[in-house]
Amino acid sequence: MKLTALFLCFSAVFAKADLPAISEDKNWLGYFTAWDDRRFDYGYGDDGKGIMHIMKGREERIGYAEFVVYYRIQEHMHGKWVNRALLDEGGLTSESKGGVNPDEPVSVLVSVKGGTKAEFLMTKSDGKMIVKPKLIEKTTDNPIRIAVELKVPNFFPRLDADAKERKKLMRSDFFEAVRAADGEEVKVKLYEDETDLLGEDFLEKGALSIEFFSKKMEGQSIMIAQGSEKTGVLELEPKKPFYEGMEVLWIPDQEKLGEKDCYVTFWVE
């Protein structure tokens, strides 16, 4: 995937200030920055929460289909990875202009309790959102990892149908992924509740890329991928049933943070 040269070489010096919020666009009140596209829009809030809306035409959002994104700094504590909370003051800072459809990539410095700081660069290129992380400072003795958490929405909220009706309703809807273990593709229908997505024959060791397709999204797909298949892995926590969505955690190779292809990308097509 091609990135603009500006994005690849972009570096920011950070100010000690909270993120300003957009005030001139009613669709993005309370957001620091946002991008519009034909099939989706994406905004990063001044609270550190990103939301991608799936579009029905250029002007109308599909109301229930919100794809939520968090930029995470995790610390290994008590035998498990824990999301560290933002600092009460100065947890999110930036010298980027922000706003709607910025001309340049936007950089945010995330600072968490425990003393770790990471930079997250955001931009839209070729109709795809790109998030590129970099570790800035680590003071804790515990292991640290940077990650991006992506929450795929429930495709059929408030659904009340028996198995036969669900199969009929979702006969063309599917989940597809490239298996991290061997690079092979796996595919399941959203109504196939009996499939163990985290089993040995599926995604036990995670995925390299993911696609969700549903007629409920105007026959479009949510796509999640990486800059390079060698830069990380997508770990899944699927809901049961699958059509209720899942959580996806992109875990980059921490030794490759800041490198050219070490980024996660998501879009609608």
Backbone as a ProteinNet text record, in pm:
[ID]
protein_1_A
[PRIMARY]
MKLTALFLCFSAVFAKADLPAISEDKNWLGYFTAWDDRRFDYGYGDDGKGIMHIMKGREERIGYAEFVVYYRIQEHMHGKWVNRALLDEGGLTSESKGGVNPDEPVSVLVSVKGGTKAEFLMTKSDGKMIVKPKLIEKTTDNPIRIAVELKVPNFFPRLDADAKERKKLMRSDFFEAVRAADGEEVKVKLYEDETDLLGEDFLEKGALSIEFFSKKMEGQSIMIAQGSEKTGVLELEPKKPFYEGMEVLWIPDQEKLGEKDCYVTFWVE
[TERTIARY]
84.4	0	88	54.7	131.2	83.9	181.1	150.2	212.9	154.1	214.8	348.9	444.5	576.2	564.4	469.4	448.6	416.4	331.9	292	409.2	490	597.8	707.3	728.5	838.6	790.6	659.6	602	648.7	687.3	727	677.4	631.6	571.1	642.4	642.1	684.5	557.8	545.5	417	409.2	294.3	266.4	194.5	206.7	137.7	-1.1	-92	-227.7	-323.5	-447.3	-548.1	-589.6	-648.5	-690	-807	-800.5	-914.9	-1022	-1146	-1257.6	-1310.7	-1356.5	-1419.8	-1549.9	-1571.6	-1693.6	-1774.3	-1712.5	-1780.2	-1859.3	-1849.4	-1919.6	-2005.7	-2137	-2227.4	-2212.2	-2165.3	-2145.1	-2027.3	-1937.7	-1814.8	-1792.2	-1897.9	-1883.3	-1822.7	-1721.6	-1656	-1543.5	-1517.3	-1406.4	-1287.4	-1167.5	-1046.1	-1018.9	-1039.8	-1016.1	-1107.6	-1132	-1224.5	-1196.8	-1232.6	-1218.2	-1349.3	-1385.6	-1503.7	-1460	-1537.9	-1512.5	-1647.5	-1647.2	-1772.6	-1844.8	-1771.8	-1832.4	-1831.3	-1752.5	-1742.6	-1693.3	-1709.2	-1635.3	-1573.2	-1469.5	-1398.3	-1355.8	-1385.8	-1345.9	-1277	-1178.1	-1107.2	-1145.9	-1210.8	-1265.3	-1161.7	-1196.2	-1105.8	-1095.3	-1173.5	-1164.7	-1082.3	-1024.8	-942.5	-1017.5	-1142.3	-1224	-1244.3	-1214.1	-1236.2	-1361	-1435.1	-1555.6	-1557.9	-1575.5	-1598.8	-1746.2	-1814.5	-1952.9	-1957	-2041.4	-2060.1	-2170.4	-2145.6	-2234.5	-2333.7	-2452.9	-2554.4	-2569.2	-2493.2	-2480.5	-2380.6	-2350.7	-2246.6	-2292.4	-2422.9	-2471.1	-2532	-2570.6	-2646.6	-2565.2	-2556.5	-2488.4	-2585.2	-2534.3	-2612.6	-2606.5	-2716.8	-2717.8	-2659.7	-2686.6	-2643.4	-2500	-2442.1	-2313.8	-2197.9	-2164.4	-2050.1	-1932.2	-1822.2	-1698.8	-1607.9	-1581.9	-1513.4	-1365.8	-1279.6	-1134.9	-1073.1	-983.6	-907.2	-758.8	-677.5	-532.4	-484.8	-422.7	-393.6	-244	-214.8	-85.4	-114.1	-56.7	-82.3	44.2	23.4	134.1	106.7	211.1	195.6	206.9	92	84	5.5	56.5	-13.5	-49.2	41.6	25.8	-63.2	-102.7	-188	-161.8	-206.2	-192.7	-309.3	-276.7	-376.2	-369.8	-486.6	-492.8	-465.9	-363.4	-334.3	-422.1	-470.2	-558.8	-479.5	-545	-483.8	-454.6	-351.4	-327.2	-446.7	-475.5	-588.7	-569	-444.6	-412.2	-298.9	-317	-213.1	-208.4	-318.1	-319.2	-320.8	-380.8	-385.3	-337.7	-229.5	-177	-137.1	-130.8	-94.2	-59.4	28	51.8	-6.7	-70.9	-137.2	-259.9	-295.7	-409.2	-541.7	-554.9	-681.2	-786.3	-912.8	-1021.5	-1072	-1157.6	-1221.1	-1139.7	-1109.4	-1031.7	-902.3	-817	-691.2	-602.3	-524.7	-436.3	-314	-278.4	-160.1	-199.4	-114.7	-139.9	-150.3	-229.5	-253.6	-184.2	-111.5	-36.8	-90.9	-108.9	-153.3	-55.5	-16.9	67.7	-22.1	-17.6	-96.8	-4.8	-40.1	39	-48.3	1.3	-79.6	-16	-97.2	-47.2	53.6	163.2	272.2	391.8	371.3	485.2	518.6	431.8	460.1	390	457.4	401.8	419.4	318.5	325.7	263.8	318.6	267.9	183.2	66.4	-18.7	-42.7	2.1	-21.3	-145.5	-229.2	-352.2	-357	-401	-425.9	-519.2	-576.3	-655	-581.7	-557.7	-485.8	-554.7	-585.5	-650.2	-779	-856	-983.6	-972.9	-859	-839.1	-781.8	-833.1	-776.2	-651.9	-549.7	-422.3	-383.6	-343.6	-294.7	-157.3	-59.4	79.8	135.4	162.9	208	360.9	405.7	548.2	564.4	647.7	675.6	767.6	728.4	806.1	885.7	822	889.9	833.1	922.9	882.7	963.8	893.7	963.4	938.2	832.2	802.4	897.7	920.1	1003.3	924.4	791.9	709.4	712.6	688.7	678.6	564	585	487.9	463.3	338	312.8	210.5	226.9	135.2	39.9	-87.3	-185.5	-297.6	-377.1	-497	-614.3	-715.5	-834.3	-946.9	-1004.7	-1109.5	-1231.6	-1346.2	-1468	-1566.6	-1583.3	-1675.1	-1818.1	-1909.2	-2044.4	-2132	-2243.4	-2348	-2423.6	-2421.5	-2484.2	-2636.5	-2689.3	-2833.2	-2883.7	-2881.6	-2929.9	-3079	-3115.1	-3254.7	-3316	-3232	-3281.1	-3354.6	-3473.9	-3552.4	-3601.5	-3518.5	-3551.2	-3496.6	-3562.9	-3513.7	-3399	-3335.7	-3216.9	-3244.2	-3359.9	-3392.7	-3408.2	-3474.4	-3495	-3362.6	-3276.6	-3146.2	-3063.8	-3065.4	-2988.8	-3038.2	-3166.8	-3224.3	-3187	-3191	-3163.5	-3016	-2927.2	-2783.1	-2713.6	-2785.2	-2725.9	-2606	-2598.7	-2484.7	-2383.3	-2409.4	-2321.8	-2211.3	-2087.3	-1976.5	-1866.3	-1781.8	-1657.6	-1544.3	-1441.4	-1327.7	-1199.2	-1096.7	-969.4	-855.3	-737.3	-614.6	-549.7	-531.5	-481.2	-333	-298	-159.2	-68.6	-122.7	-40.6	24.6	-50.6	2.3	-35.6	-101.7	-138.1	-255.5	-325.4	-440.4	-566	-659.8	-786	-886	-962.3	-1073.3	-1197.9	-1313	-1436.9	-1552.3	-1636.8	-1755.4	-1873.8	-1992.6	-2114.3	-2143.2	-2204	-2230	-2328.3	-2411.4	-2507.8	-2448.7	-2323.7	-2264.4	-2213.1	-2304.3	-2268.9	-2181.7	-2188.6	-2116.6	-1967.1	-1924.4	-1783.8	-1701.7	-1587.3	-1495.4	-1389.4	-1410.5	-1317.8	-1178.5	-1168.1	-1037.8	-977.3	-1035	-983.9	-860.6	-798.1	-672.9	-687.8	-804.3	-826	-864.2	-878.9	-919.7	-816.9	-845.5	-762.1	-702.3	-657.7	-597.5	-478.6	-400.3	-282.7	-307.1	-434.4	-468.2	-478.4	-499	-519.1	-424.5	-403.5	-323.3	-410.7	-532.7	-629.8	-769	-869.2	-1005.8	-1104	-1212.8	-1322.1	-1455	-1545.6	-1683.8	-1773.8	-1859.7	-1952.3	-2095.3	-2182.1	-2321.9	-2410.8	-2524.7	-2625.3	-2677.2	-2668.2	-2715.4	-2630.8	-2514.1	-2428.7	-2433.5	-2550.5	-2567.5	-2479	-2458.5	-2378.2	-2231.4	-2180.8	-2041.5	-1966.7	-1834.9	-1749.7	-1670.7	-1652.4	-1553.2	-1423.5	-1315.6	-1186.2	-1085.4	-1003.6	-894.7	-770	-660.1	-537.1	-417.4	-297.4	-173.1	-91.3	5.9	94.2	174.9	209.1	279.8	239.3	227.8	188.2	294	412.7	520.8	532.3	441.4	455.4	369.4	284	201.3	97.2	-0.1	-106.4	-235.4	-347.9	-479.2	-534.8	-552.6	-612.1	-761.3	-842.7	-987.4	-1053.1	-1159.6	-1249.3	-1390.9	-1433.1	-1563.2	-1678.6	-1787.2	-1911.5	-1978.8	-2069.2	-2153.1	-2297.8	-2368.7	-2332.3	-2243.7	-2180.7	-2083.9	-2142.3	-2270.1	-2326.9	-2338.5	-2316.1	-2317.1	-2183.1	-2089	-1962.7	-1850.9	-1740.5	-1626.6	-1528.4	-1437.9	-1328.5	-1203	-1131.7	-1007.6	-896.7	-788.6	-674.8	-556.2	-515.4	-394.7	-274.2	-187.1	-66.8	53.2	114.6	231.6	352.7	445.8	576.5	639.8	659.7	705.7	844.1	922	1054.8	1045.3	929.4	913.1	834.5	797	722.8	799.7	730.7	794.1	848.9	856.4	905	799	842	758.3	626.4	628.9	509.6	438.9	479.7	420.4	299.4	187.6	63.4	-55	-169.5	-295	-383.9	-461.7	-549.8	-689.3	-790.9	-928.9	-1011.8	-1113.5	-1193.8	-1319.6	-1402.7	-1524.2	-1514.6	-1548.3	-1547.1	-1661.5
-119.9	0	125	222.6	345.4	443.1	506.3	614.9	742	852.9	978.4	994.3	1054.5	1076.9	1160.6	1251.9	1338.2	1257.1	1154.7	1073	991.5	937.2	848.8	922.3	1047	1118.8	1215.3	1220.7	1320.5	1298.6	1403.6	1397.3	1522.9	1508.9	1623.5	1655.7	1782.3	1827.9	1863	1812.5	1819.1	1933.4	1994	2099.8	2041.9	2105.9	2063.3	2125.3	2067.4	2120.8	2009	2019.4	1920.2	1938.3	1833.2	1841	1938.2	2028.6	2115.5	2037.1	2080.9	2012.2	2093.5	2021.7	2085.9	2152.6	2273.7	2345.1	2394.2	2395.9	2456	2356.1	2227.6	2124.9	2042.9	2050	1984.7	1832.9	1774.2	1629.6	1584.1	1677.2	1640.1	1720	1767.4	1839.5	1745.9	1792	1710.2	1623.4	1629.3	1554.7	1647.7	1589.4	1666.9	1675.4	1564.4	1563	1460.7	1476.6	1386.4	1388.5	1276.4	1262.7	1210.3	1260	1213	1133.5	1031.2	952.5	910.2	857.9	820.9	709.7	612.4	496.2	502.9	591.3	600.6	738.6	769.7	881.8	834.8	905.1	864.8	988.5	988.7	1098.5	1049.3	1126.7	1095.6	1199.7	1153.5	1245.5	1305.4	1418.6	1479.8	1398.4	1286.5	1195	1070.6	1064.9	951.6	836.2	855.5	750.7	783	686	703.1	628.8	685.4	619.7	631.9	516.9	515.3	485.5	575.7	554.5	499.1	401.3	345.7	424.4	463.9	555.8	484.1	541.3	502.9	622.1	619.6	740.8	833.2	944.8	1033.2	1111.8	1126.9	1216.7	1146.6	1020.4	952.6	840.4	843.7	738.1	624.6	500.6	387.4	391.6	418.2	456.6	355.9	226.8	127.8	81.3	109.9	50	143.4	156.1	235.5	144	168.9	92.9	174.2	124.7	203	164.5	265.7	244.9	314.4	242.1	300	277.3	376.5	362.8	326.7	210.9	155.6	153	181.1	149.5	47.7	-70.9	-180.1	-215.2	-247.3	-285	-424.2	-506.9	-643.1	-639	-664.3	-655.1	-774	-837.3	-948.4	-1059.4	-1083.8	-1195.9	-1170.6	-1045	-1017	-875.9	-851.9	-720.2	-631.9	-512.6	-420	-289.4	-237.8	-106	1.1	81.4	188.8	310	372.9	488.8	613.7	704.3	831.9	912.6	993.8	1087.4	1181.1	1220.2	1309.5	1443.8	1489.8	1613.1	1583.8	1628.1	1606.4	1465.9	1389.7	1253.4	1248.7	1350.9	1361.1	1500.8	1508.1	1637	1628.3	1745.3	1747.2	1888.3	1897.7	2025.1	2024.2	1915.1	1909.9	2000.3	2045.8	2137.5	2067.5	1941.4	1871.8	1926	1926.8	1975.5	1869.4	1911.5	1820.6	1814.5	1691.8	1667.6	1748.4	1728.2	1803.8	1773.3	1871.6	1856.7	1771.7	1765.1	1690.7	1579.2	1477.7	1375.7	1440.1	1379.6	1430.4	1340.4	1401.1	1327.1	1357.6	1253.2	1268.4	1196.8	1261.9	1200.7	1150	1020.1	956.5	928.9	985.3	967.5	900.2	790.5	712.7	706.9	669	649.9	535.6	556.4	460.2	512.7	624.3	693.6	662.5	595.9	563.1	661.1	695.7	785	722.1	737	685.9	786.5	793.2	878.9	795.2	848	783	881.8	845	925.9	875.4	966.5	931.2	1004.9	935.3	1000	913.5	970.6	893.7	896.5	778.3	767.7	664	700.2	608.4	548.5	631.6	586.5	494.5	495.1	407.6	487.9	461.5	522.3	444.9	518.9	460.4	514	424.5	462.7	400.5	484.7	441	479.5	381.2	412	412.3	479.1	482.7	504.2	424.8	442.7	563.2	654.4	775.3	766.2	718.7	714.2	601.6	530	422.5	435.5	444.5	458.1	340.4	264.3	150	33.7	-50.3	-169.3	-284.8	-274.4	-381.3	-377.8	-493	-493.4	-404.6	-338.1	-246.9	-290.7	-275.1	-290.4	-186.9	-143	-48.7	-129.1	-95	-169.6	-76.2	-123.5	-51.6	-147.6	-106.3	-188.5	-142.1	-237.9	-207	-291.8	-228.5	-299	-299.5	-417.4	-434.1	-434.1	-358.6	-344.3	-466.7	-464.2	-565.1	-536.9	-632.3	-611.5	-622.2	-693.2	-715.7	-686.3	-561.4	-528.9	-558.9	-605.2	-634.6	-742	-832.5	-939	-1044	-1080.4	-1185	-1281.4	-1382.2	-1476.4	-1613.7	-1719.3	-1853.8	-1884.9	-2001.4	-2036.3	-2038.2	-2090	-2097.9	-1959	-1871.2	-1735.6	-1658.3	-1680.2	-1613.1	-1655	-1783.8	-1832.6	-1769.5	-1756.7	-1693.7	-1546.3	-1480.1	-1337.3	-1307.1	-1399.1	-1374.3	-1463.8	-1515.2	-1615.6	-1561.8	-1432	-1377.3	-1306.2	-1298.9	-1225	-1317.2	-1266.5	-1353.7	-1278.2	-1358.2	-1311.8	-1387.1	-1314.1	-1376.4	-1320.4	-1404.6	-1360.1	-1437.6	-1377.1	-1447	-1494.3	-1622.8	-1686.5	-1653.4	-1607.8	-1573.1	-1695.1	-1810.9	-1931.4	-1971.6	-1958.1	-2007.2	-1921.8	-1810	-1722.9	-1770.1	-1875.1	-1926.8	-1847.5	-1838.8	-1771.4	-1865	-1809.7	-1883.6	-1797.7	-1863	-1790	-1862.5	-1787.3	-1845.2	-1751.1	-1807	-1727.8	-1672.3	-1555.8	-1494.3	-1573.8	-1657.2	-1735.8	-1866.4	-1899.2	-2027.4	-2023.9	-2028.9	-2019	-2134.3	-2247.9	-2365.5	-2361.2	-2273.3	-2264.9	-2203.2	-2265.2	-2212	-2128.6	-1997.2	-1910.9	-1910.8	-1941.4	-1940	-2079.7	-2174.3	-2309.7	-2324.5	-2441.1	-2467.9	-2453.7	-2489.9	-2483.8	-2345.3	-2252.8	-2118.6	-2015.6	-1940.2	-1824.3	-1833.6	-1951	-1971.6	-1878.1	-1853.2	-1766.6	-1628.1	-1593.9	-1461.4	-1453.8	-1331.1	-1306.9	-1198	-1196.6	-1092.9	-984.3	-1020	-924.2	-981.7	-894.2	-933.8	-859.8	-928.6	-866.6	-910.5	-814.2	-840.9	-787.6	-873.3	-830.3	-854.1	-755	-771.3	-685.3	-740.7	-662.6	-548.6	-565.8	-461.9	-335.2	-346.7	-229.9	-187.9	-199.3	-163.4	-249.2	-375.9	-466.1	-428.6	-371.4	-328.8	-413.4	-399.1	-472.1	-376.1	-413.9	-351	-428.6	-357.8	-419.3	-373.5	-467.8	-435.7	-505.7	-431.7	-490.5	-420.2	-461.1	-404	-350.2	-264.3	-213.9	-324.2	-423.8	-542	-659	-775.9	-893.1	-932.2	-875.3	-909.5	-811.2	-715.8	-613.1	-636.5	-738.3	-761.4	-867.6	-873.1	-972.7	-912.4	-960.9	-920.9	-1031.5	-1003.7	-1099.8	-1072.1	-1178.5	-1164.6	-1212.9	-1144.6	-1190.9	-1184.6	-1292.2	-1288.8	-1300.2	-1234	-1250.8	-1380.1	-1428.2	-1541.3	-1495.3	-1488.7	-1526.9	-1422.9	-1462.6	-1378.1	-1246.7	-1248	-1126.3	-1013.7	-1045	-940.5	-867.7	-902.4	-830.7	-897.7	-826.9	-879.4	-767.4	-795.8	-703.9	-756.2	-667	-701.7	-615.2	-678.6	-605.2	-620.8	-508.9	-513.3	-495.1	-597	-594.4	-590.7	-475.8	-469.6	-533.5	-576.5	-617.8	-495	-501	-382.6	-336.8	-427	-389.9	-311.3	-315.5	-248.3	-118.3	-79.7	45.2	161.8	243.3	357.5	328.9	200.4	167.3	197.4	204.1	248.3	172.6	40.9	-40.6	-84.7	-31.2	-74.8	12.7	-20.7	52.5	-38.9	-0.3	-70.2	19.8	-40.5	34.8	-26.4	58.1	9.8	99.9	40.6	115.2	36.2	94.4	28.1	21.7	-95.3	-103.6	-191
0	0	0	-83.7	-90	15.5	80.8	172.9	119.1	153.7	112.8	182.3	113.6	172.3	298.4	297.1	413	536.5	520.6	634.2	685.9	596.1	636.9	712.4	681.7	745.8	852.8	875.7	965.6	1109.1	1177	1317.4	1385.6	1509.8	1576.7	1707.1	1744.6	1876.1	1951.3	2073.2	2140.6	2240.8	2246.2	2342.4	2463.1	2575.4	2697.4	2699.4	2622.9	2614.7	2580.4	2631.1	2596.2	2450.9	2394.4	2255.5	2240.2	2144.4	2116.3	2043	2056.1	1991.8	1874.7	1772.1	1657.2	1703	1660.7	1700.5	1580.6	1460.8	1345.4	1262.1	1290.8	1212.9	1308.3	1294.3	1389.1	1390.1	1279.1	1275.2	1360.2	1393.7	1463.3	1590.8	1652.4	1779	1883.5	1952.9	2054.4	2001.7	1872	1813.3	1791.1	1795.9	1769.2	1619.2	1547.9	1404.8	1339.1	1208.1	1139.4	989.7	926.3	781.5	722.9	606.4	534.4	411.7	380.4	260.3	203.2	82.6	17	91.4	147	211.3	364.4	421.7	567.7	607	735.5	792	923.7	966.7	1088.7	1165.2	1295.3	1380	1505.6	1549.9	1674	1777.2	1886.5	1984.4	2076.2	2137.3	2233.6	2361.6	2369.6	2482.6	2449.4	2327.7	2289.4	2226.6	2191.9	2130.4	1982.9	1896.9	1754.7	1710.7	1617.4	1565.7	1413.8	1347.1	1203.2	1180.3	1110.5	1071.8	930.3	907.2	774.1	705.2	581.2	512.8	421.6	414.9	317.3	224	114.6	35.5	103.5	44.1	97.5	219.6	238.9	343.5	463.3	449.6	554.6	618.9	752.1	826	856.7	852.5	900.3	1052.5	1116.5	1257.3	1354.3	1336.3	1434.4	1411.5	1295.6	1257.7	1290	1417.2	1460.3	1491.5	1426.1	1441.1	1532.6	1653.7	1756.6	1763.6	1779.7	1779.5	1901.1	1968.7	2079.6	2055	2087.7	2081.2	2221.8	2233.5	2365	2398.1	2523.9	2584.2	2692.4	2678.3	2771.4	2849.8	2976.6	3065.2	3120.2	3123.7	3175.4	3327.7	3393.5	3539.1	3592.2	3697.1	3762	3662.7	3569.9	3478.1	3358.3	3334.5	3218.9	3166.6	3041.5	2981.2	3024.9	3072.4	3126.5	3048.4	3006.7	2943.4	3048.6	3028	3121.7	3092.3	3199	3186.5	3149.5	3078.8	3045	3170.9	3165.7	3274.2	3288.7	3412	3435.2	3365	3358.2	3287.5	3189.8	3065.5	2965.1	2910.2	2924.3	2872.3	2720.6	2659.2	2513.8	2473.6	2400.3	2356.2	2209.6	2145.7	2005.1	1962.2	1863.1	1796.7	1656.7	1619	1489.2	1489.6	1373.4	1361.9	1388.4	1348.7	1365.7	1270.5	1315.2	1232.1	1135.6	1043.3	948.3	819.7	775.2	653.1	652.3	752.5	757.4	637.5	596.2	481.3	513.4	640.1	681.4	778.3	792.9	895.5	1033.5	1118.1	1252.9	1353.9	1444.7	1545.1	1684.6	1763.2	1901.7	1993.5	2100.4	2202.1	2314.3	2338.8	2444.3	2562.9	2679	2801.3	2906.4	2965	3058.4	3196.4	3292.7	3427.8	3427.2	3494.8	3491.4	3415	3340.2	3282.4	3138.7	3065.4	2925.7	2833.3	2723.4	2623	2485.5	2401.8	2265.4	2170.3	2051.3	1945.8	1850.3	1812.3	1712.9	1599.2	1480.2	1361.4	1290	1245	1173.8	1041.2	938.4	811.3	728.3	623.2	526.5	393.4	338.2	212.3	124.9	0.2	-94.5	-37.8	34.1	87.5	207.2	276.1	390.7	507.9	627.1	746.9	787.4	830.4	869.2	1006.2	1095.6	1227.9	1247.3	1275.2	1284.3	1421.2	1508.4	1644.4	1658.6	1763.5	1795.4	1945.3	2009.3	2151.6	2170	2259.2	2283.8	2413.8	2520	2649.9	2735.1	2804	2895	3022.5	3135.7	3263.8	3357	3333	3417.9	3389.3	3488.8	3469.5	3408.5	3408.3	3352.1	3199.7	3136.1	2989.3	2942.6	2829.9	2770.1	2626.2	2581.1	2438.3	2393.5	2269.9	2207.6	2119.3	2119.7	2041.3	1996.7	1901.1	1856.4	1868.6	1943.2	1966.3	1873.7	1800.3	1702.9	1735.4	1751.1	1788.1	1671.9	1614.5	1501.4	1554.7	1492.2	1548.3	1529.4	1600	1584.7	1454.7	1362.8	1233.4	1238.5	1339.9	1347.5	1488.9	1531.5	1665.8	1679.5	1798.3	1832.6	1741.2	1692.3	1606.5	1689.4	1647	1712.6	1604.8	1575.8	1468.9	1503.5	1458.8	1483.7	1387.1	1406.6	1329.3	1179.6	1140	997.9	938.3	1011.4	962.2	958.4	1059.8	1060	938.5	908.8	793.8	665.4	653.4	534.1	527.6	643.1	649.9	621	661.7	653	551.4	455.7	367	287.4	266.4	191.9	281.2	412.2	503.5	555.7	559.6	597.9	670.1	734.7	795.9	727.3	684.3	617.9	675.7	686.5	742	679.1	681.6	644.7	772.7	784.6	906.5	927	1048.4	1077.9	1077.4	1111.8	1123.6	992.5	881.1	753.3	632.7	654.8	544.1	461.2	506.8	433.8	469.8	374.3	398.1	465.4	560.4	621.5	608.3	593.4	570.6	637	707.4	769.6	746.9	740.2	734.8	874.1	879.4	1009.5	1093.7	1032.5	1109	1161.6	1130.9	1168.3	1313.2	1408.1	1549.7	1598.2	1532.5	1581.2	1550.9	1462.1	1425.5	1538.2	1569.4	1670	1598.4	1593.1	1521.1	1581.2	1709.1	1775.5	1784.5	1712.7	1711.9	1625.1	1634.4	1563.4	1412.4	1358.3	1213.7	1164.4	1257.1	1216.2	1263.1	1365.5	1397.7	1537.4	1573.7	1705.5	1728.5	1623.4	1635	1575.4	1558.4	1510.1	1359.1	1311	1168.4	1119.9	989.2	925.1	864.8	825.6	775.2	796.2	794	828.3	737.2	702.1	628.3	687.4	708.3	746	634.8	581.9	477.9	524.8	501.8	538.9	450	412	340.8	427.6	558.7	649.9	641.2	580	558.5	412.1	353.3	212.7	122.8	161.4	81.2	77.1	186.4	194.1	298.6	296.7	390.2	477.4	605.2	691.2	673.4	645.4	620.9	726.9	774.6	867.5	815.3	802.6	750.9	814.7	772.1	822.5	706.3	738.6	634.9	570.6	650.5	602.7	690.5	631.8	710	812.7	802.9	894.8	1011	1019.9	1123.2	1246.3	1245.4	1362.6	1339.4	1430.8	1423.5	1477.1	1426.3	1473.3	1561.1	1689.5	1781.3	1792	1797.6	1793.4	1921.7	1956.9	2062.3	2005.9	1937.1	1869.6	1967.8	1933.1	2008.6	1963.2	2040.8	2002.3	2008.1	1898.1	1761.5	1693.6	1580.9	1512.7	1465.4	1426.8	1369.3	1471.4	1599.5	1701.6	1711.1	1621.9	1615.8	1692.4	1709.5	1784.8	1812.7	1905.9	1933.7	1864.9	1799.7	1730.7	1789.9	1830.2	1886.3	1791.5	1731.2	1648.3	1738.1	1739.9	1821.4	1727.6	1709.9	1623.3	1689.7	1607.7	1657.4	1721.9	1852.3	1925.5	1882.2	1823.6	1774	1643.3	1578.4	1449.1	1458.6	1579.7	1595.9	1535.7	1458.7	1394.7	1256.7	1218.4	1084.9	979.4	855.9	744.3	734.8	742.8	719.8	847.3	960.9	1087.5	1120.4	1059.4	1085.8	1061.5	1118.2	1093.6	1008.4	922.6	834.7	834.5	826.1	824.9	735.1	671.8	575.7	543.1	458.8	409.4	258.3	202.6	56.2	7.2
[MASK]
+++++++++++++++++++++++++++++++++++++++++++++++++++++++++++++++++++++++++++++++++++++++++++++++++++++++++++++++++++++++++++++++++++++++++++++++++++++++++++++++++++++++++++++++++++++++++++++++++++++++++++++++++++++++++++++++++++++++++++++++++++++++++++++++++++++++++++++

